[in-house]
Short mmCIF file of C-alpha atoms in Angstrom, two decimals:
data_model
loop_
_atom_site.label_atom_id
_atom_site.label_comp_id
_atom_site.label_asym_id
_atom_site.label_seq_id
_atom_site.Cartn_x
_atom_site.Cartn_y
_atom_site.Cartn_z
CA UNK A 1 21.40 -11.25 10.62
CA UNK A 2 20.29 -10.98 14.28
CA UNK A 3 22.26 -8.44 15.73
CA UNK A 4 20.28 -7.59 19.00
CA UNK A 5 21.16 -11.46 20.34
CA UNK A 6 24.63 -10.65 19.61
CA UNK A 7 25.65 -7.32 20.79
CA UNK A 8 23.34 -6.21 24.41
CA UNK A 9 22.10 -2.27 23.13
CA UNK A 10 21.44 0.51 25.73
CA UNK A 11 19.71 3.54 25.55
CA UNK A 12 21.07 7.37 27.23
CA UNK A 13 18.63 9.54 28.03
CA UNK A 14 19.73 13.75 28.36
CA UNK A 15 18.19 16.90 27.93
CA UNK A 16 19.51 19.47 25.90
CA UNK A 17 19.52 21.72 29.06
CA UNK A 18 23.31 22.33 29.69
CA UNK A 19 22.90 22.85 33.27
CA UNK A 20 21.12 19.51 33.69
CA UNK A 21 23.55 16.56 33.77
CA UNK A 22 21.30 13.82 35.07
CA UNK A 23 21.45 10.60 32.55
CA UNK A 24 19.36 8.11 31.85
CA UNK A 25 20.38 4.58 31.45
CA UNK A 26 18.05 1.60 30.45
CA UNK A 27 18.73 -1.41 28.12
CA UNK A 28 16.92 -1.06 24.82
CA UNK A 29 14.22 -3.44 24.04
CA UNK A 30 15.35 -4.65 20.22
CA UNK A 31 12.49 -6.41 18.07
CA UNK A 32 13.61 -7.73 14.48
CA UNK A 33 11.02 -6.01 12.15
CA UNK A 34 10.56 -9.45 9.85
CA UNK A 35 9.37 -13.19 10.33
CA UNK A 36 11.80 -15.65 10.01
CA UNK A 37 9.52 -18.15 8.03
CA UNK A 38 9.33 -15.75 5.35
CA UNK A 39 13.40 -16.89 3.91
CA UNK A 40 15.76 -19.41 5.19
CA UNK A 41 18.45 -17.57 3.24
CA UNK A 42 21.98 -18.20 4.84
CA UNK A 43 23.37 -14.99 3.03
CA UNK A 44 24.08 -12.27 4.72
CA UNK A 45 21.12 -9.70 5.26
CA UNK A 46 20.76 -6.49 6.85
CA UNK A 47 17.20 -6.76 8.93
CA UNK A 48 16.18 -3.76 10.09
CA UNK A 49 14.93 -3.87 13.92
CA UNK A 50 12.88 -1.50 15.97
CA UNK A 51 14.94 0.09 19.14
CA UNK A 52 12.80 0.52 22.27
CA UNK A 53 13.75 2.78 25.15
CA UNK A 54 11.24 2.58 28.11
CA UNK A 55 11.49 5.46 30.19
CA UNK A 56 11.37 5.56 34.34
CA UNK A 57 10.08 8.75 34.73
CA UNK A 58 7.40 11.23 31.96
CA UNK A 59 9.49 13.35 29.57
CA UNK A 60 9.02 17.22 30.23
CA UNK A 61 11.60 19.15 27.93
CA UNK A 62 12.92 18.41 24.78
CA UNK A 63 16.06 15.61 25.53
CA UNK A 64 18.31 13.41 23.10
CA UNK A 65 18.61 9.35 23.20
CA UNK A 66 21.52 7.54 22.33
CA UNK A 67 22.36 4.11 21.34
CA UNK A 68 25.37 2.47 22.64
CA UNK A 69 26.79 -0.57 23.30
CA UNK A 70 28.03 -0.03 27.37
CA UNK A 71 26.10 1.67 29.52
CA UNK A 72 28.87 4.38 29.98
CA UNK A 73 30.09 4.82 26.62
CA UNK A 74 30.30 8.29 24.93
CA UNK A 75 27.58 8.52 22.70
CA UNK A 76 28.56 9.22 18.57
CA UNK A 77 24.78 9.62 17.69
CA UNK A 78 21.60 11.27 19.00
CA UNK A 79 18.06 11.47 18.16
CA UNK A 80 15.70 14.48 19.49
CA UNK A 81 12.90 13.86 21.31
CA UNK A 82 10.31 16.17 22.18
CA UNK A 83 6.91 15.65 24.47
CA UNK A 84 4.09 15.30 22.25
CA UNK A 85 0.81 16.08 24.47
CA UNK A 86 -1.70 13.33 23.44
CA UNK A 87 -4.07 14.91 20.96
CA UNK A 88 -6.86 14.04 18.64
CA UNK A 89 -5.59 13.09 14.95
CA UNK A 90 -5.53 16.20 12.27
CA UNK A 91 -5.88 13.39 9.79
CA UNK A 92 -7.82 10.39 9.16
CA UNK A 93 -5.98 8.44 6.09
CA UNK A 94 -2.59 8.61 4.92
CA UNK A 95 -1.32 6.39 2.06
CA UNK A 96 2.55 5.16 2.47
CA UNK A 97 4.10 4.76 -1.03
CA UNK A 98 7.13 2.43 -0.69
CA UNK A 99 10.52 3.78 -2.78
CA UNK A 100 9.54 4.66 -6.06
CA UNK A 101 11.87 3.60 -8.52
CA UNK A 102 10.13 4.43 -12.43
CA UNK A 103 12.86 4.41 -15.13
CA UNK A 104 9.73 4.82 -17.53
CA UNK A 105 7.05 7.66 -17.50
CA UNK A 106 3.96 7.06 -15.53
CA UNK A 107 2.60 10.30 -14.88
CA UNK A 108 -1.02 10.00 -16.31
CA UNK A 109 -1.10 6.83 -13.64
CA UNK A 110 -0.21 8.53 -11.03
CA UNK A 111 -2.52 11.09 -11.73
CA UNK A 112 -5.27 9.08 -11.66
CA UNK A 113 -4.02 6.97 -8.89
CA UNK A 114 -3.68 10.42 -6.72
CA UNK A 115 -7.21 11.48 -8.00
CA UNK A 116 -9.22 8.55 -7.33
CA UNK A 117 -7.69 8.18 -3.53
CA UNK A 118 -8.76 11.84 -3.08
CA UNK A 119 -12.17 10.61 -4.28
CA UNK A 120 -12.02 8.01 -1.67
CA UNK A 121 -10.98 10.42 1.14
CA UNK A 122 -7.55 9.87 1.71
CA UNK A 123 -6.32 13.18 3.04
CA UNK A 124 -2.76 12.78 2.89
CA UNK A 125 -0.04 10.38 0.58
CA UNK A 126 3.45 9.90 1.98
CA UNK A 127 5.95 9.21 -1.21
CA UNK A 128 9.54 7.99 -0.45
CA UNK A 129 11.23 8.71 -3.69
CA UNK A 130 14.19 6.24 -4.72
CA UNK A 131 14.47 7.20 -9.30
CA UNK A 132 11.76 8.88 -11.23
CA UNK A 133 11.62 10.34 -14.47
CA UNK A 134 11.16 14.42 -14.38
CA UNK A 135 7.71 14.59 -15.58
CA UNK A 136 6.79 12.10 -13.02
CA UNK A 137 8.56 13.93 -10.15
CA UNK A 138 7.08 17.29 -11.80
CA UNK A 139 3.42 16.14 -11.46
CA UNK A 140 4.46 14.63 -7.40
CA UNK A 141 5.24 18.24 -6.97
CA UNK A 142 2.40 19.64 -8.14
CA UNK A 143 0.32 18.14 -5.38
CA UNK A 144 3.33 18.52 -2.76
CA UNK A 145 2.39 21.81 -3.46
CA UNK A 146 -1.28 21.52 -2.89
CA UNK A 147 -0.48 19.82 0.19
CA UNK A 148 -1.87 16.64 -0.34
CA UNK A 149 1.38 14.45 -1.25
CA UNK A 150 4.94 15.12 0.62
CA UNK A 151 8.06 13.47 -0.42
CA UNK A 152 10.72 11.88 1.34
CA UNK A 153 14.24 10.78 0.62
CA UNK A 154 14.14 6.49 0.69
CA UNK A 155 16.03 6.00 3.89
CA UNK A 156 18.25 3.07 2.03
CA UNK A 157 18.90 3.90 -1.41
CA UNK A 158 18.67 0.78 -4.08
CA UNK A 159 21.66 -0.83 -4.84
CA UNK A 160 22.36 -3.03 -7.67
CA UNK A 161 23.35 -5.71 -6.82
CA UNK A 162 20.68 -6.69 -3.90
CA UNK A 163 19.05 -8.70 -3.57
CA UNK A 164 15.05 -9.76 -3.22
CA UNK A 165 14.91 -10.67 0.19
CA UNK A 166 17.48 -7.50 1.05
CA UNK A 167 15.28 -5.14 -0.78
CA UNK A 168 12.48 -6.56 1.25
CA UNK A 169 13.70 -5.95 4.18
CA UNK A 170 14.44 -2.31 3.38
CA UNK A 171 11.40 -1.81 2.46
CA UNK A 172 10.39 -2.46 5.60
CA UNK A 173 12.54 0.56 6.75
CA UNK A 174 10.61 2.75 4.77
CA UNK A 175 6.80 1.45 6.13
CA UNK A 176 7.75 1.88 9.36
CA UNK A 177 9.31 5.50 9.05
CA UNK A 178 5.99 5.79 7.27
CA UNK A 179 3.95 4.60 10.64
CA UNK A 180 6.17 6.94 13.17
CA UNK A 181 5.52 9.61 11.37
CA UNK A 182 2.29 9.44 11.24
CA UNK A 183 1.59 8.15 14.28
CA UNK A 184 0.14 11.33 16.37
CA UNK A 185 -1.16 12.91 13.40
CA UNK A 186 -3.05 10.28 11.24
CA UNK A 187 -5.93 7.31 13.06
CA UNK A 188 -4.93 5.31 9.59
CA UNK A 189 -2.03 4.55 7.85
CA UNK A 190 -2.46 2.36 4.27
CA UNK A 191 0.84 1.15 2.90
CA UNK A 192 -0.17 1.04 -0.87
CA UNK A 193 1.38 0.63 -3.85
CA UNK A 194 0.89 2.93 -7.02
CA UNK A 195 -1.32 0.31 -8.63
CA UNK A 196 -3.35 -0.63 -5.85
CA UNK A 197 -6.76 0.90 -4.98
CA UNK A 198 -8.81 0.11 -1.91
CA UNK A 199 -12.27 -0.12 -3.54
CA UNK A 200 -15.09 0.13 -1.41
CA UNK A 201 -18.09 -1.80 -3.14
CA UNK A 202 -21.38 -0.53 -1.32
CA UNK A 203 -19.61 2.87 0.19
CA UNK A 204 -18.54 5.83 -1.23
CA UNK A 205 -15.44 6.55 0.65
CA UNK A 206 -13.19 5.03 3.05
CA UNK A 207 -14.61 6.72 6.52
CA UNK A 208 -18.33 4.96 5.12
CA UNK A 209 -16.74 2.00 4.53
CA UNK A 210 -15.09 1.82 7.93
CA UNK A 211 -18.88 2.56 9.26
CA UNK A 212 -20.29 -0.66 7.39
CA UNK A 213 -17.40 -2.98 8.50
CA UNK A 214 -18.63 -1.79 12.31
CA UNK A 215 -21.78 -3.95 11.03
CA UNK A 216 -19.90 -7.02 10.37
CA UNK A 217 -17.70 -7.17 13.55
CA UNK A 218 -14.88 -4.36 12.85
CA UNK A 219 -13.68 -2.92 16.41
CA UNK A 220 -11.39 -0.05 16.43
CA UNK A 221 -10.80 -0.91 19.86
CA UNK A 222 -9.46 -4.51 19.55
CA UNK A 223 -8.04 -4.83 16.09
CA UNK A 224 -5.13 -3.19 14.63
CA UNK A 225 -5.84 -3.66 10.87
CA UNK A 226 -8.28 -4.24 8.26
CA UNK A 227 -6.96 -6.70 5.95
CA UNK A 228 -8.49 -6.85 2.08
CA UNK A 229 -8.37 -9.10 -0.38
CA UNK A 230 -6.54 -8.40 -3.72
CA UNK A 231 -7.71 -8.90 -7.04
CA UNK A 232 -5.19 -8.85 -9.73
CA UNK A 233 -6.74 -6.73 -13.04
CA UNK A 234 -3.48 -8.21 -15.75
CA UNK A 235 -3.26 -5.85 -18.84
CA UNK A 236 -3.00 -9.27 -20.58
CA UNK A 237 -6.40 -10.10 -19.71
CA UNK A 238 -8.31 -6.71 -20.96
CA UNK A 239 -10.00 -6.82 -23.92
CA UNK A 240 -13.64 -8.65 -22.94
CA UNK A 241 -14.64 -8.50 -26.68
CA UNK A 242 -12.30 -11.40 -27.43
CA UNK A 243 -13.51 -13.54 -25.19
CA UNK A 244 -16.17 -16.11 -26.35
CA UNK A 245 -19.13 -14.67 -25.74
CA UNK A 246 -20.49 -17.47 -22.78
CA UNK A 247 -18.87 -19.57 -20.51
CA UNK A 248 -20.11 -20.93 -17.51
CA UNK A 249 -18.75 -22.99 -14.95
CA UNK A 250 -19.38 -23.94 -11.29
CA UNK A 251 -17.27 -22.52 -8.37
CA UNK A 252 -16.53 -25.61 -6.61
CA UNK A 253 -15.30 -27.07 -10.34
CA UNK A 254 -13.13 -23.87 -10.95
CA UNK A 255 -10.76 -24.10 -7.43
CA UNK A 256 -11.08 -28.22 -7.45
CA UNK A 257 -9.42 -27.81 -11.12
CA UNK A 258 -7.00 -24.93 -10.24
CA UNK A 259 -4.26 -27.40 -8.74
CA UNK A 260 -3.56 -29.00 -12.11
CA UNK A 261 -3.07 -25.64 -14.07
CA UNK A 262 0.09 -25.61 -15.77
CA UNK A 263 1.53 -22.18 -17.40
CA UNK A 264 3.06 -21.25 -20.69
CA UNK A 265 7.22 -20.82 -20.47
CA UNK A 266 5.50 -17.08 -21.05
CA UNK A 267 4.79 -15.10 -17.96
CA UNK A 268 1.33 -13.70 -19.78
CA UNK A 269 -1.05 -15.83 -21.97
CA UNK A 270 -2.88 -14.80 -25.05
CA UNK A 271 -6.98 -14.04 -24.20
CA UNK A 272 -7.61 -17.37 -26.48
CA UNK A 273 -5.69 -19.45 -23.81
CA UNK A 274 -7.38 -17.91 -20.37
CA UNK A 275 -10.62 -19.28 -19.31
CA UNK A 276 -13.11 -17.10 -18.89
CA UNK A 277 -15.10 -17.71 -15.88
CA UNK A 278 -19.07 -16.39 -15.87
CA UNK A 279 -20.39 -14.48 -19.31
CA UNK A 280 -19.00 -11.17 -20.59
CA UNK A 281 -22.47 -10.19 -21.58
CA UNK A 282 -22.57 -9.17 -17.92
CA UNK A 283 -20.57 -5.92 -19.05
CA UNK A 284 -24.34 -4.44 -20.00
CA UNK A 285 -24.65 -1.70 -22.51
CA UNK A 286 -25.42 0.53 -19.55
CA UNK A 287 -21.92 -0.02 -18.75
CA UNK A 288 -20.69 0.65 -22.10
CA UNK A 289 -22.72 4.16 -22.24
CA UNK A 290 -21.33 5.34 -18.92
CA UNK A 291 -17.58 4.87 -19.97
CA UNK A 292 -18.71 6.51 -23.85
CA UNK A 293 -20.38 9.47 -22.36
CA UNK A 294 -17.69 10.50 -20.09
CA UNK A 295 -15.13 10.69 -22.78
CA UNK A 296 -17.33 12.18 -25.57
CA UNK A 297 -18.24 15.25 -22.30
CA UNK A 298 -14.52 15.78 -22.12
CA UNK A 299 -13.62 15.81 -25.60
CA UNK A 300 -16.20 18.40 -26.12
CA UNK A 301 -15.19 20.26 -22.80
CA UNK A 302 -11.26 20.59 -24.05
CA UNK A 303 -11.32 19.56 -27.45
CA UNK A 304 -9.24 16.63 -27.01
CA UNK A 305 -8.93 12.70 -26.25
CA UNK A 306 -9.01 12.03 -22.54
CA UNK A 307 -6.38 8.97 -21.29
CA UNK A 308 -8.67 6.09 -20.05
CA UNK A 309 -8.85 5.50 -16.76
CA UNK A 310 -7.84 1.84 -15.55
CA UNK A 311 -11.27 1.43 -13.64
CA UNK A 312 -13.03 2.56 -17.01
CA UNK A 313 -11.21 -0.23 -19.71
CA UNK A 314 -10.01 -2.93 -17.00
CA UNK A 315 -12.98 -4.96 -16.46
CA UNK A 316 -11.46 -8.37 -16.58
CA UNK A 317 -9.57 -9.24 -13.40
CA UNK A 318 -8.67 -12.80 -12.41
CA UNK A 319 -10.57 -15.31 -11.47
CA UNK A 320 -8.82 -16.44 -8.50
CA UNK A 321 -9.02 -13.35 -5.34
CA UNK A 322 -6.36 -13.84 -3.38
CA UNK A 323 -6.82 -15.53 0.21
CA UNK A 324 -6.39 -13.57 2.98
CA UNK A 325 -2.58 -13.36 4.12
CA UNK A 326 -1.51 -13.28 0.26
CA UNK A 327 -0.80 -9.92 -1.50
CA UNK A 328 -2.82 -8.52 1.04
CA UNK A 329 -3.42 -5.22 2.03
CA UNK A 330 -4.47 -3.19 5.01
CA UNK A 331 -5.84 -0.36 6.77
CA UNK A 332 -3.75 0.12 9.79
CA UNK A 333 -5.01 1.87 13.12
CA UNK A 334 -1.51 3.58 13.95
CA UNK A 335 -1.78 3.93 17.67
CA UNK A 336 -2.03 -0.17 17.81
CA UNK A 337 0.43 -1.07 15.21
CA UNK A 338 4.16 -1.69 16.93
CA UNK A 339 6.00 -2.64 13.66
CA UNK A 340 4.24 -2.70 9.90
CA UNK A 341 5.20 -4.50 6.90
CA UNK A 342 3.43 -3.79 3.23
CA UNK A 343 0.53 -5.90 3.99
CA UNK A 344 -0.26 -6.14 7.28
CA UNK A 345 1.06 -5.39 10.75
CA UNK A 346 3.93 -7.02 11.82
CA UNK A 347 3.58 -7.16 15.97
CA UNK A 348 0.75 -4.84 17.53
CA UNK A 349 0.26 -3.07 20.85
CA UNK A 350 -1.24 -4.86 23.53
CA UNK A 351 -1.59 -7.97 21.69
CA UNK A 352 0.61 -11.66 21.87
CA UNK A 353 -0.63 -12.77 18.61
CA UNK A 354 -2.13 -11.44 15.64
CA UNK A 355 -4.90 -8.51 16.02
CA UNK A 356 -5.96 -8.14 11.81
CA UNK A 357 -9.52 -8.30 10.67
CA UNK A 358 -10.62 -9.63 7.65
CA UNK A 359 -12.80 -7.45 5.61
CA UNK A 360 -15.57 -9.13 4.00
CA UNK A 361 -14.99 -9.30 -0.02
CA UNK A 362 -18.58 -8.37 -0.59
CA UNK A 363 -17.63 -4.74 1.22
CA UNK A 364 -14.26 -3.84 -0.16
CA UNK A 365 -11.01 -5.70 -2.51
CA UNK A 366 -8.08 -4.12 -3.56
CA UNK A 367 -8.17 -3.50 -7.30
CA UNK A 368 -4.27 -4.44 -8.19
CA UNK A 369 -3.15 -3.61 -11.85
CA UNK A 370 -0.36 -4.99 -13.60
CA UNK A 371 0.95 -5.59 -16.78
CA UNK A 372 2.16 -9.20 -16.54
CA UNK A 373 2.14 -11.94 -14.14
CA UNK A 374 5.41 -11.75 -12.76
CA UNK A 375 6.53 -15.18 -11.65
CA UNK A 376 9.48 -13.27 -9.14
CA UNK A 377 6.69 -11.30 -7.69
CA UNK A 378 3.72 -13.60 -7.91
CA UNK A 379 4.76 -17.32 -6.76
CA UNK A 380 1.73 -18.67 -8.54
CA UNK A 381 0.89 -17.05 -12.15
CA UNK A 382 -0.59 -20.09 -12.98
CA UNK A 383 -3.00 -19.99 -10.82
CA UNK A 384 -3.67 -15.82 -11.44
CA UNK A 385 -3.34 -15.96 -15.07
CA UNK A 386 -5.31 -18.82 -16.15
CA UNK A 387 -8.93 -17.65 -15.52
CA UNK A 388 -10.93 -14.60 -15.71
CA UNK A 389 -14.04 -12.82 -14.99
CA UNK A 390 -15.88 -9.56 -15.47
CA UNK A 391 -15.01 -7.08 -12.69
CA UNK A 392 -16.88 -4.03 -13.00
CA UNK A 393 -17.20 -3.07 -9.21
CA UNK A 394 -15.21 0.30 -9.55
CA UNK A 395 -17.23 1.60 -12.11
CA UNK A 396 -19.04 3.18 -9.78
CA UNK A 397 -16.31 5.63 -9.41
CA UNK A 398 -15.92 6.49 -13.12
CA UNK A 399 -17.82 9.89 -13.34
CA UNK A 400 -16.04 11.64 -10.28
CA UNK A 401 -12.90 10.43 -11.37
CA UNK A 402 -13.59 11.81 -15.24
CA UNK A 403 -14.94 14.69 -14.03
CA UNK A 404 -11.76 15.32 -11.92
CA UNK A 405 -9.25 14.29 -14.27
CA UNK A 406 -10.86 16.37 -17.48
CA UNK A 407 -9.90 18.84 -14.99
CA UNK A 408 -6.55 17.98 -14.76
CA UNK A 409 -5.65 16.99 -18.45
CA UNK A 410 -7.76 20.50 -19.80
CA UNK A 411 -5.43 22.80 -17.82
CA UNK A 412 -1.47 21.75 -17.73
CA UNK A 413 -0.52 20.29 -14.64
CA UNK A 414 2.25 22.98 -13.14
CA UNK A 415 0.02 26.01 -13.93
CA UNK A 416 -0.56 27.66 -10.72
#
């Protein structure tokens, strides 16, 4: 479990220059890439760890570093390094798409997950690809080839029989391959999920947004992250015209009642069960028009029905936002982040404690859509699933994104 107290790690340093013999020899620096409060498990767990070799003197040709375990051993493995002049970043956002593993087709989500982060301004999404179906992995190579997606092999391939707190951890391998290789070419790095969406409430993009949050105390210069708040949008919830038409209740009544919720032996509820928190009536007609019109353009444009966006049909998300810390997600600044987990940074540069920022909710959530409330994933469905409200913040986004995807759905997807 905690190999680096165990076994002391060292580091050789050579260049590739046959004619130079001159070695290198400093003890590697090992940090465990996880926090030990997260399982008390007394299985046994591979934890990944991040290997640091501080070097006396500036590197000036391309060299190799090994790992070994005494100082003099022969080396059995190498990694290349090469001097990287310090440069500006070509890129400003890349996503990081933990291993995909889809036995079922979800290629019309993904498109529109892709789209709407291109709407946003994400310039880049790195996809480590565990299983996917063909058509998925055809439409993933459709924008490989347009350049905005690339596609890596997971570096630990699932196994069947691990388990949670394993798979975890290897996911952790995966975010932080993410960071290092983005880490000279990209200011941001945004470990997302494919149904997650950093939604910007007052801004149109993501470099805006960043430009508010400068208003409310955001410095690039001593945080590491920007941490959001999630807001879970359950497919169990949609539906606002079966909700009773008004409901109100206080805020203060709503989390001072929450404690006592007790769930269903079901993971989802039926809409008659689910409080509704506020008054659907708040979903105006204006609302209703935007989402009509769109469609009835397309259907015109290409003769044919166009898939509903999420952000155009889910407009009831739960009433509880999740508190900073929980099913969070971040914006990480790459050149401060050390290690990374999905949510947040694990240790940062130049930092003892913990350098994350909280966004304010009435700039930007994270829009997170599922089909049930998962009680292996989410510890407290009872809380999530019992209440709703009307969400209709990312309608804002609706047009571009039709407009995009009509695009999309009126030519076929591997024409060149």
């Amino acid at each position: 479990r905690n190999f680096s107290t165990e076994v002391p790690l060292f580091c050789q340093t050579r260049s590739i220059n046959p004619d130079d013999d001159f070695i290198e020899v400093v003890a590697a620096k090992p940090l465990e890439i996880w926090w030990r409060e997260w399982d008390a498990t007394l299985t046994e767990v591979d934890t990944p760890l991040l290997l640091s070799c501080p070097l006396t003197e500036p590197l000036f040709s391309s060299s190799v570093v090994s790992i070994v375990t005494q100082p003099c051993d022969d080396p059995i493995n190498a990694f290349s390094l090469d001097p990287v002049p310090q440069k500006t970043p070509k890129r400003k956002f890349t996503i990081c798409v933990k291993d995909m593993n889809f036995a079922k087709i979800i290629s019309t989500n993904i498109i529109e997950w892709i789209e709407i982060n291109k709407i946003l301004g994400v310039d880049i999404i790195d996809m480590y690809i565990d299983k996917i179906s063909n058509e998925t992995e055809e439409i993933l190579q459709y924008y490989r080839d347009k350049g905005f997606v690339r596609l890596f092999s997971v570096p630990i391939r699932n196994k069947r029989d691990r388990s949670l707190w394993q798979r975890r951890r290897d996911h952790i391998v995966t975010y932080n391959d993410c960071l290092y290789r983005n880490i000279m070419e990209s200011e941001f790095i945004i470990p997302l999920d494919v149904d997650e969406i950093i939604l910007p409430k007052n801004a149109e993009n993501l470099l805006e947004l960043l430009q508010r949050l400068s208003n409310y105390g955001w410095d690039l210069s001593q945080h590491s992250a920007i941490m959001i708040r999630n807001v879970f949008f359950f497919d169990f919830m949609q539906g606002v015209e079966n909700y009773k038409k008004t409901t109100h209740m206080s805020k203060s009544k709503i989390y001072t009642k929450r404690d006592d919720v007790r769930i269903k032996d079901s993971e989802n509820l039926d809409i008659g069960d689910i409080e509704l928190v506020g008054d659907v009536d708040s979903i105006s007609n204006e609302v209703i028009d935007t989402v009509k019109l769109a469609l009835e353009k397309y259907k015109m444009r290409c003769g044919t029905e166009l898939p509903i966006p999420k952000i155009g049909k889910h407009f009831m998300s739960s009433a509880m936002v999740s508190p900073i810390g929980s099913y969070t997600k971040s914006i990480m600044v790459t050149n401060k982040v050390l290690t990374a987990f999905n949510h947040y940074p694990l240790a940062s540069l130049g930092a003892a404690g913990f350098a994350g920022w909280a966004a304010p909710f009435s700039e930007v959530q994270l829009n997170h859509y599922k089909e049930s409330c998962n009680s292996t994933v989410v510890a407290e469905c009872a809380r999530y699933g019992r209440r709703a409200r009307v969400d209709t913040s990312a309608l804002h986004l609706y047009q571009r994104l039709t407009s995009v995807l009509a695009n999309r759905f009126c030519t076929k997807i591997n024409s060149n």
